[in-house]
Coordinates of C-alpha atoms and ligand atoms in Angstrom, one line a residue:
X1 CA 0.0 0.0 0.0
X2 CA 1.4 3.6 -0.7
X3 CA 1.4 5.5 2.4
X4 CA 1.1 8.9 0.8
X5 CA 0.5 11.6 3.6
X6 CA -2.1 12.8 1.5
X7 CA -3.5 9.1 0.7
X8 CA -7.0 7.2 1.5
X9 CA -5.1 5.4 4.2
X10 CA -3.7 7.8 6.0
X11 CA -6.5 10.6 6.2
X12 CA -8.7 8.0 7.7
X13 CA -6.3 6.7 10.5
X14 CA -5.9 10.5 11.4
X15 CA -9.6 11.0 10.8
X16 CA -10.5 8.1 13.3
X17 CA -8.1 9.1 16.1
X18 CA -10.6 12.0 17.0
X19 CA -13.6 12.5 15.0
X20 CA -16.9 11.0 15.9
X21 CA -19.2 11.0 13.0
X22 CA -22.7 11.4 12.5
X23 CA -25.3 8.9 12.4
X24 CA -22.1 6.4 12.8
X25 CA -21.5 3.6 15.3
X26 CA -17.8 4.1 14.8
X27 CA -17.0 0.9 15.5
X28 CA -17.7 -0.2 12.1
X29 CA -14.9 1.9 11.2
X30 CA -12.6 -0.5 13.4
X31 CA -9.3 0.1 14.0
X32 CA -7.5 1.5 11.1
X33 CA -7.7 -0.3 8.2
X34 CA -9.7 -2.8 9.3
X35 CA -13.2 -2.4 9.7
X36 CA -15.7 -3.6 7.7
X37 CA -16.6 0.3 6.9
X38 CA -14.1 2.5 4.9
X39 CA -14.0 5.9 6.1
X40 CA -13.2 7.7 2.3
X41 CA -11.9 11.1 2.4
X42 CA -12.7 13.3 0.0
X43 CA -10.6 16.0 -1.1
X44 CA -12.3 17.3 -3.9
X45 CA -16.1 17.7 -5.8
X46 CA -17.2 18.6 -9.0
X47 CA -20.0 18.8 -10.7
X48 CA -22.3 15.5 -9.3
X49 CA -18.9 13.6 -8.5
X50 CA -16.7 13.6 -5.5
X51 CA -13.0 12.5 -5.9
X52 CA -11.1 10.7 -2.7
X53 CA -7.4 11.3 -1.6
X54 CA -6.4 8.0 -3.9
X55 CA -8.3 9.6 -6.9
X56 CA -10.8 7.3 -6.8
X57 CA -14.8 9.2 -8.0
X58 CA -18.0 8.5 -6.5
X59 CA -21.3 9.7 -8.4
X60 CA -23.4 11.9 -5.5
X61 CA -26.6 9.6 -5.5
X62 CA -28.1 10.9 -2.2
X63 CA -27.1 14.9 -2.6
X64 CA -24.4 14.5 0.0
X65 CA -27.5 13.9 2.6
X66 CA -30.0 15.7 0.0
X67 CA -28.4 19.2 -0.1
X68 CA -26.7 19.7 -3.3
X69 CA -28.1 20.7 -6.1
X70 CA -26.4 22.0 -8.9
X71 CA -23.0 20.3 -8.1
X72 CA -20.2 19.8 -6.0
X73 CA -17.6 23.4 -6.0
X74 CA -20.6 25.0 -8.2
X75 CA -18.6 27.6 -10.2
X76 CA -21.5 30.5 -9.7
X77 CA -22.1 29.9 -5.7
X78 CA -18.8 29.9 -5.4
X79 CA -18.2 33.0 -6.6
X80 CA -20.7 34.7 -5.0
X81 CA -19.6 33.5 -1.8
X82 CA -15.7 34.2 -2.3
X83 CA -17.1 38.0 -3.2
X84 CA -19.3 37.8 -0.1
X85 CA -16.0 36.5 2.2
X86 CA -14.4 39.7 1.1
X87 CA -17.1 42.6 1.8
X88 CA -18.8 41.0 5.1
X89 CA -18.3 37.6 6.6
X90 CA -20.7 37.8 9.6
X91 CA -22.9 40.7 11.8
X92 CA -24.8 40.4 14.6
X93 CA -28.2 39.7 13.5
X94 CA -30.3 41.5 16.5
X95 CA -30.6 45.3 15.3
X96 CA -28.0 44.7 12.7
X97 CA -29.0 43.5 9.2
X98 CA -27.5 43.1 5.7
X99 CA -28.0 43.3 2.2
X100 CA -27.6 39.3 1.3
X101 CA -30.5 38.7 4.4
X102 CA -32.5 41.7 2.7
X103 CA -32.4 40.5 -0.9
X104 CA -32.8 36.5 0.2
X105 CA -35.9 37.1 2.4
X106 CA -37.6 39.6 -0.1
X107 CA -36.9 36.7 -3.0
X108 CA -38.2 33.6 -1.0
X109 CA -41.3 35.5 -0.2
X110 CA -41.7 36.0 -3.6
X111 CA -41.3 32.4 -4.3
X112 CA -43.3 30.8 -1.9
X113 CA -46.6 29.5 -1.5
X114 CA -48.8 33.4 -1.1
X115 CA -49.0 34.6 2.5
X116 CA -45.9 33.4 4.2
X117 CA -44.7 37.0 4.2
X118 CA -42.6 37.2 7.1
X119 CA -39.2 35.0 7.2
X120 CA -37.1 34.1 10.2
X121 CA -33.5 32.7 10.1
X122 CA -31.3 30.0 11.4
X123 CA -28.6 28.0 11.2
X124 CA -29.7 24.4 10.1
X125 CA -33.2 22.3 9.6
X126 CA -33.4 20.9 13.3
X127 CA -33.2 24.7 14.8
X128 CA -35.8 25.5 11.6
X129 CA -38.3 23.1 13.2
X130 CA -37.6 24.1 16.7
X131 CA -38.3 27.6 15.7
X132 CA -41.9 26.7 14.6
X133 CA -42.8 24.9 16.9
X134 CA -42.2 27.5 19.9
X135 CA -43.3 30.4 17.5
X136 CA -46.7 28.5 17.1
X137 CA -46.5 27.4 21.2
X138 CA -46.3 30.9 21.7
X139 CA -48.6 32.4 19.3
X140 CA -51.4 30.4 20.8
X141 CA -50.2 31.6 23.9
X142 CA -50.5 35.2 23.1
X143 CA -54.0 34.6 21.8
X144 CA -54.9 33.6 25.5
X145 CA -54.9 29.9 24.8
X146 CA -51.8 29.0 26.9
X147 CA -53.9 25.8 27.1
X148 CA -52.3 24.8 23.7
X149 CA -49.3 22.9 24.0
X150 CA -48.9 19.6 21.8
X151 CA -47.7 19.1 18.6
X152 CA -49.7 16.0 16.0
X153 CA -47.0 14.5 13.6
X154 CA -47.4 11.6 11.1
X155 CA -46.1 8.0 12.0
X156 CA -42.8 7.8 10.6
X157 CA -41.8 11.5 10.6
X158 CA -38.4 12.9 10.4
X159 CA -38.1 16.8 11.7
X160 CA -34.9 16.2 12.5
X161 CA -32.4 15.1 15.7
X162 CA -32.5 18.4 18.7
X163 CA -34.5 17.5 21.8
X164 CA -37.7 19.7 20.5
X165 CA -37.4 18.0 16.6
X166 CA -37.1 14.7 17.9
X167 CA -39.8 14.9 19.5
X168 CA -42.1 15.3 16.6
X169 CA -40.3 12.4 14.7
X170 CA -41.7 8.8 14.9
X171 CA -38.1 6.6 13.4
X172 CA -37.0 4.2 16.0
X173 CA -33.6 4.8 15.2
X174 CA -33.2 7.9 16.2
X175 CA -36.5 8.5 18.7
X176 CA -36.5 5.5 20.7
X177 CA -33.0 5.8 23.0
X178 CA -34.1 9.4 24.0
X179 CA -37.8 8.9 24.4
X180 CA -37.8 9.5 28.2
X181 CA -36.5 13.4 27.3
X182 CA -38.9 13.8 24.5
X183 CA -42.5 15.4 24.2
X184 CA -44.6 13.5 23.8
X185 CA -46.7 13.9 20.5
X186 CA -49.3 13.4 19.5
X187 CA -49.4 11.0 16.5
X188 CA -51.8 10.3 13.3
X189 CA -51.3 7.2 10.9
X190 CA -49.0 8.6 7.9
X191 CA -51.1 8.8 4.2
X192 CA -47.8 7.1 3.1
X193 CA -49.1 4.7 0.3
X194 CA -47.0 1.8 0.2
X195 CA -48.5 1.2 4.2
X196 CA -52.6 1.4 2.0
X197 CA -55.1 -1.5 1.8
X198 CA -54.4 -3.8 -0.8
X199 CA -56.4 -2.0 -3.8
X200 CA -56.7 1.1 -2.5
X201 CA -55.4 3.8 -4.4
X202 CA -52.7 6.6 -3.1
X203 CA -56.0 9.3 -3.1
X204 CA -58.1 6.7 -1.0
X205 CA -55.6 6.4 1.3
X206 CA -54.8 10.2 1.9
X207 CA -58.8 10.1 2.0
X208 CA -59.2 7.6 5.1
X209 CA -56.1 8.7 6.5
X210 CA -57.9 12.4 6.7
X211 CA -60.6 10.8 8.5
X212 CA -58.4 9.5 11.0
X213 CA -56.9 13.1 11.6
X214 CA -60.5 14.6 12.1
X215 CA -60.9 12.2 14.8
X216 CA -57.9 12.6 16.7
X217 CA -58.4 16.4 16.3
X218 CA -61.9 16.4 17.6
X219 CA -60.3 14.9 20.3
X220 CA -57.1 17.0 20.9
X221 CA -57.4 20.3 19.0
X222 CA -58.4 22.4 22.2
X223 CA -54.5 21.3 23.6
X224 CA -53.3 21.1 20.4
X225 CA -50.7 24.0 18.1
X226 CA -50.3 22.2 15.3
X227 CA -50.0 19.7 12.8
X228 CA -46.2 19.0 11.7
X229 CA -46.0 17.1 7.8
X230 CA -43.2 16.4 5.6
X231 CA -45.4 17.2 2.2
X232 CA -45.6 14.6 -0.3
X233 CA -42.6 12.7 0.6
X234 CA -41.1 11.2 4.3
X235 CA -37.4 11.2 3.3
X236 CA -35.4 9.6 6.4
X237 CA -38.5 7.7 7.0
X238 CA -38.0 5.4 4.2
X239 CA -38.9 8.0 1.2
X240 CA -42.7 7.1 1.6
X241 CA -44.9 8.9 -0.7
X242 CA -48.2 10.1 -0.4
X243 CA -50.9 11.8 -2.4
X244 CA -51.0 15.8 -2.5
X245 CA -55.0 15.4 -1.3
X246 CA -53.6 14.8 1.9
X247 CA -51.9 18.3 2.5
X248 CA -55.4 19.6 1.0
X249 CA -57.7 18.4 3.3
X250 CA -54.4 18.7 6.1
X251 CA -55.4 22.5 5.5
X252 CA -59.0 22.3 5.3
X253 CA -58.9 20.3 8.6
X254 CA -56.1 23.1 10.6
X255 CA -58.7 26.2 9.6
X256 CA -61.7 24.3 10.7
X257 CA -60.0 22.8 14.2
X258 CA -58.0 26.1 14.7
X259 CA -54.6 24.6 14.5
X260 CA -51.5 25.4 12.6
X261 CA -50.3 23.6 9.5
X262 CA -46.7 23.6 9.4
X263 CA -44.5 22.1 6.4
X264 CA -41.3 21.0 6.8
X265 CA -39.7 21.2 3.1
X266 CA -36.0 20.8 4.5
X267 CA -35.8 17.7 2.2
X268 CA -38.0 18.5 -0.3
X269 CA -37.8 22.1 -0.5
X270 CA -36.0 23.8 -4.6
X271 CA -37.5 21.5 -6.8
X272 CA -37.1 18.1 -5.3
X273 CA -40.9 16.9 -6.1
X274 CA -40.9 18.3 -9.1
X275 CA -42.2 21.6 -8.3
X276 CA -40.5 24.6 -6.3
X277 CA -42.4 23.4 -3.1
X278 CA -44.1 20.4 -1.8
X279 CA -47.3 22.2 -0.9
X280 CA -47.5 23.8 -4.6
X281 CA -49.0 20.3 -6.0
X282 CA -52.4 20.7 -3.3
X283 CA -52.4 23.8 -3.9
X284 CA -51.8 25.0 -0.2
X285 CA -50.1 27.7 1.8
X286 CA -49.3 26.3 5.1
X287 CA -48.8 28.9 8.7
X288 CA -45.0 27.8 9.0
X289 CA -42.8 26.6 5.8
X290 CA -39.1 25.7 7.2
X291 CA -36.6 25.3 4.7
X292 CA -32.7 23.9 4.7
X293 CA -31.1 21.9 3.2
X294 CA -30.9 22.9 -0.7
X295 CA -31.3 26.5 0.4
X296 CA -27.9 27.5 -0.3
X297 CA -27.5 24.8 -2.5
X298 CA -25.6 22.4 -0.5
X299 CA -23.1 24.7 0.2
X300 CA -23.6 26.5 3.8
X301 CA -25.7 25.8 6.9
X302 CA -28.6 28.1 6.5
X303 CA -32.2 27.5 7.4
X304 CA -35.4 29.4 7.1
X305 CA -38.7 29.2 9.0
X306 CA -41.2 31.4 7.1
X307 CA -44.6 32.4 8.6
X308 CA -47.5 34.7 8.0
X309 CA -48.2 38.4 9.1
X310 CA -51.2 36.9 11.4
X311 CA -48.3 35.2 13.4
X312 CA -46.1 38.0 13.3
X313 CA -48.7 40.3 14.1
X314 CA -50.0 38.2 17.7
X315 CA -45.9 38.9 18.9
X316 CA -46.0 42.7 17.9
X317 CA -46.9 44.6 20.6
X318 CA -45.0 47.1 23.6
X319 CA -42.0 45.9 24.8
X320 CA -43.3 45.6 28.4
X321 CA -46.4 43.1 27.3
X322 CA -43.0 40.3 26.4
X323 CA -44.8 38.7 23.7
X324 CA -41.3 39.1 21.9
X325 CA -40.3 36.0 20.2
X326 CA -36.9 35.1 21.8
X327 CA -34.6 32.0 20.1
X328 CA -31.4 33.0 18.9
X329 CA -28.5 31.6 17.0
X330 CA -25.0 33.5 17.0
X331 CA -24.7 32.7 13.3
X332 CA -28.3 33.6 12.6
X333 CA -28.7 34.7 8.7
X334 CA -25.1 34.7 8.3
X335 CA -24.0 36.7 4.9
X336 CA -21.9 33.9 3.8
X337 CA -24.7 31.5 3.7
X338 CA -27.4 34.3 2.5
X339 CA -25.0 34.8 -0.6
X340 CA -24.7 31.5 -1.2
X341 CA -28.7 30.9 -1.3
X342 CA -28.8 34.1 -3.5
X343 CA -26.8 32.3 -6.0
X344 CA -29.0 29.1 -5.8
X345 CA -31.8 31.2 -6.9
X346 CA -30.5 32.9 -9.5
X347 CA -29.6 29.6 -11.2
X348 CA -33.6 28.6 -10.7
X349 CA -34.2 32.2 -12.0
X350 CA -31.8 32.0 -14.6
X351 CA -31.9 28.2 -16.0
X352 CA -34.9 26.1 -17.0
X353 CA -34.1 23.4 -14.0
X354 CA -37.4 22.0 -13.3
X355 CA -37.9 21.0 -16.7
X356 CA -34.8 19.9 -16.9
X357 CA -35.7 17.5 -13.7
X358 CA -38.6 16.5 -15.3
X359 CA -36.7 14.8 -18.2
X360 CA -34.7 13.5 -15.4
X361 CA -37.1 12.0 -13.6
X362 CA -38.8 10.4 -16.3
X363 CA -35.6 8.8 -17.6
X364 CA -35.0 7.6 -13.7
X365 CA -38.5 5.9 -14.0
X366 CA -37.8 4.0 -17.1
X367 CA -35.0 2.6 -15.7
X368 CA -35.6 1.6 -12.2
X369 CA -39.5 0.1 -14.0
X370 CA -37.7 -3.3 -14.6
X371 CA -37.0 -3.7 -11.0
X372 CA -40.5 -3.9 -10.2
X373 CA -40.6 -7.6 -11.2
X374 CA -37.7 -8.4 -8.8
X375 CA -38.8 -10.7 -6.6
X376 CA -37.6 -9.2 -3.2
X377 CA -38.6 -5.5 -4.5
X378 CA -42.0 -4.9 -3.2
X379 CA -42.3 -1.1 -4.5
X380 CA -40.8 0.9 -6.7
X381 CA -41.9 4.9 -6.1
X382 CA -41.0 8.0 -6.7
X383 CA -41.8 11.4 -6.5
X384 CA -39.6 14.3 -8.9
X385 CA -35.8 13.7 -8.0
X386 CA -36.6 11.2 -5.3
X387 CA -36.9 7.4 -6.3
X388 CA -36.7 4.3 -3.9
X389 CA -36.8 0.8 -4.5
X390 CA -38.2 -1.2 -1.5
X391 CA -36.3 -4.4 -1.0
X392 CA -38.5 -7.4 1.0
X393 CA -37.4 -11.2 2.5
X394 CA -40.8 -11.7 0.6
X395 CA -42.6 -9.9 -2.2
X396 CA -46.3 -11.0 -1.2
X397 CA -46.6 -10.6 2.6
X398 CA -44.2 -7.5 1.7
X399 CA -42.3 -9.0 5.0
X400 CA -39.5 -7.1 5.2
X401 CA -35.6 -8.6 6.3
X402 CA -34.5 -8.6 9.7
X403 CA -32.7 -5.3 10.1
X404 CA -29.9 -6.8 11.8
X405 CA -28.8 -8.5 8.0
X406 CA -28.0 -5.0 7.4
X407 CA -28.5 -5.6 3.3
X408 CA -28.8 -1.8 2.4
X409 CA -25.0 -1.7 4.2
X410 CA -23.9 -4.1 1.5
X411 CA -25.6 -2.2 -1.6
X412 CA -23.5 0.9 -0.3
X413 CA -20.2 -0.8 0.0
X414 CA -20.8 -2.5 -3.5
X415 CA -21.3 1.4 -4.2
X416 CA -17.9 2.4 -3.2
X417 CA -16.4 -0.1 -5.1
X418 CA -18.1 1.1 -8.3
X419 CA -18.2 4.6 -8.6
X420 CA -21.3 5.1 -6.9
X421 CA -22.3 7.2 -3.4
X422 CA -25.8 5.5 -2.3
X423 CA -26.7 5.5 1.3
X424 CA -29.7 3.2 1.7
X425 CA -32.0 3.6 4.5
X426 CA -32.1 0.0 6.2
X427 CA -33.6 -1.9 2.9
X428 CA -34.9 1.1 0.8
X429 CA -32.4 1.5 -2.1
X430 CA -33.3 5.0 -3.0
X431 CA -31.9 7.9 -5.6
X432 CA -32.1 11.4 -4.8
X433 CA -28.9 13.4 -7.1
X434 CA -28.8 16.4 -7.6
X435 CA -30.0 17.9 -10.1
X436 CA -26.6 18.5 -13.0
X437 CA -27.0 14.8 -13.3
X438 CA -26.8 13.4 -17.0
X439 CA -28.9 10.9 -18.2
X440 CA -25.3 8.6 -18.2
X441 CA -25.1 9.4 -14.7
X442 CA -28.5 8.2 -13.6
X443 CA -28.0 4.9 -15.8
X444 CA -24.5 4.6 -14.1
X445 CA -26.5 5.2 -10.2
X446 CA -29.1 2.3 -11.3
X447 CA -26.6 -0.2 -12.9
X448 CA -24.7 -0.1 -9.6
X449 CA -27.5 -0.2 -7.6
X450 CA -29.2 -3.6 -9.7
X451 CA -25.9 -5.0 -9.0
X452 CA -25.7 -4.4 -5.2
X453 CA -28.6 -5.5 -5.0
X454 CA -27.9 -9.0 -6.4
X455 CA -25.3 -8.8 -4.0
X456 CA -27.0 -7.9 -0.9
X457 CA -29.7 -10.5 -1.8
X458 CA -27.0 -13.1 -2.4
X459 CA -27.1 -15.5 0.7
Ligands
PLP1 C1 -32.7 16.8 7.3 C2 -34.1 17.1 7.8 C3 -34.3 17.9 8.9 C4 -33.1 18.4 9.8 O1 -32.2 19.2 9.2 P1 -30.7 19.3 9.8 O2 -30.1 20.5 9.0 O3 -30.1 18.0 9.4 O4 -30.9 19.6 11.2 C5 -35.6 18.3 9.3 N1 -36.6 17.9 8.6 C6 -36.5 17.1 7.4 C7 -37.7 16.7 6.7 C8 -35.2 16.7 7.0 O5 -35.1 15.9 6.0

């Protein structure tokens, strides 16, 4: 082996002497050089391809954890951030302001569903979510209804891992060891479709699932502040889909109960579904919209939780009456990251990129179609930029393989070995690139995956 300073080898001995990484039981990192799990250093990006110390490439099949979207080291972000570096890297954000913050909150207003008017920053999704859920907490709470003071989320939510986020999440994975610190919420059977009647369609089963809701909020909406949905599609949940009638009746149901509506588009957020936002395809605006993730394109931590006037105005009022909203983040709206989101839109603005997803999409769909037939792949879905393939121990009782065989593990080290970055979640295969991806790419992502799945179904 050449021991390089700079090579594979070396990086990851020094990276395991002292980092702890996320979502990681390190130990299947091993000792140096001999775990079961590479750690792969990259070094360098471009375009949807990451390069390792060794000069190895992997194609970017999950977004580097679904931020990215127009590339790694994007050319255009990248400038507008090293311009940004040299006139202001960071202000205090409390009676200070800038012109990146300015420009970015007047443009997502602009671009949003109508009557989220009113945006308030952060640092990442988790503190997006945390944000909403004490601004609605405390709106009620101005309004006199202190009384309100649970959240209802979807089985199998994801809103992300802080104390408050968790708590409106349902995976086991990462709920389930912190449970006695938690909230406790309130929680309605997800419209997610694969989980439907056999027969029923994905509309029928947004339709009964609604039903459901109106029952637990006859029940609860007096104590209740809002509803918290991932639209259309539960990414760390398994990338289960449901039908857009949901988040239209989800709204119908929130004005008559007198509850908020909040949408979490972290993940799906800038085009992912195949429009701008989630909530565009029902035709809904909900009270909070938190965004992340592709905000700045993959290429800073910056988060926005957008709400309407009516919110804003139940806060503004005389100093002495504290109805203030306090939460603050030292890097809130930082100009580094505003500039970098500035430059994400401009490339929407500037570049026809959802109908360029579109032909995407549709090539993705022909080509992951075949895998239907598989006999251990109980569902293919997808929804815009996001695909999954659901692999099963048995196609007709859809009984899925003890999670402990850890199959979706061997599908991403087949990945390394071929060129390809997927990062199943337990045994759903799924493809979410961003979006500079050529049609070669995608057929490169799904040959890769066909064959680690051959693999991981091998013994
Ligand atoms: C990723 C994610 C979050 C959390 O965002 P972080 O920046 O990782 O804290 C919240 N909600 C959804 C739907 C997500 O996918």
């Amino acid at each position: 082996m050449n021991k390089q300073l700079d090579s594979n080898t070396i990086l990851a001995e020094r990276d395991l002497q002292h980092i702890w990484h996320p979502c990681t039981q390190m130990h299947d990192h091993g000792m140096p050089g001999t775990g079961r799990v590479p750690m792969v250093p990259i070094v360098r990006g471009e375009g949807a391809w990451l390069y390792d110390a060794d000069g190895r490439r992997y194609l970017d099949g999950v977004s580097s954890w679904w931020t990215n979207l127009f590339g790694h080291a994007n050319p255009r972000i990248a400038a507008a951030l090293a311009e940004q570096a040299q006139t202001l890297e960071h202000v205090i954000f409390a009676g200070f302001t800038h012109p990146p913050a300015i420009q970015l909150a007047e443009r997502l207003v602009q671009l949003v569903p109508a009557g989220l008017d009113k945006v308030f920053f952060a640092d990442n999704g988790s503190a997006a979510v945390e944000v909403a859920l004490k601004m609605s907490f405390h709106y009620w709470l101005n309004q006199g209804h202190g009384e309100k003071t649970r959240f209802i989320a979807l089985s199998g939510s994801y809103h992300g891992e802080t104390l408050g986020a968790l708590s409106v999440s349902d995976v086991a994975l990462y709920r389930k060891i912190y449970a006695p610190l938690l909230l406790t919420p309130i929680l309605t059977p997800s419209p997610d479709a694969y989980e439907g009647e056999p027969g029923e369609s994905p509309a029928q089963v947004a339709a009964r699932r609604l039903g459901d809701l109106r029952a637990l909020l006859e029940r609860h909406a007096h104590e209740t502040c809002a509803v918290i949905v991932e639209p259309l599609v539960q990414c760390a949940g398994g990338m289960r889909m449901y039908h857009p009638d949901y988040l239209t009746g989800l709204r119908a149901l929130c004005d008559e109960f007198d509850v908020h509506f909040i949408a979490d588009e972290i993940a799906v957020g800038f085009g992912r579904t195949g429009t701008m936002f989630a909530c565009e395809q029902a035709g809904v605006s909900p009270d909070f919209m938190c965004l992340s993730k592709g905000l700045t394109g993959g290429t800073l931590p910056l988060a926005v939780t957008l709400t309407t006037t009516r919110v804003y105005d139940a806060f503004y009022a005389e100093y002495a009456s504290g109805k203030a909203f306090l939460h603050s983040h030292s890097y809130t709206g930082n100009p580094l990251a505003c500039s970098t989101a500035l430059a994400t839109l401009d490339i929407f603005r500037d570049e026809p990129v959802l109908e360029r997803n579109r032909a995407l999409a549709a090539h993705l769909a022909r080509r992951l179609e075949p895998l239907r037939d598989h006999p251990n792949v109980a569902d293919v879905r997808q929804t815009g930029m996001i695909a999954a393939v659901e692999l099963v121990a048995d196609k007709a009782s859809r009984c899925p393989f003890p999670a402990g065989e850890r199959r979706g593990l061997r599908v991403y080290l087949h990945g390394l070995q071929h060129e390809a970055l997927l990062r199943p979640l337990g045994n759903i295969v799924y493809f979410m690139p961003p979006y500079v991806v050529s049609e070669a790419d995608i057929d490169h992502l799904v040959d890769v995956a066909k064959a680690g799945i051959a693999k991981a179904l091998a013994d």
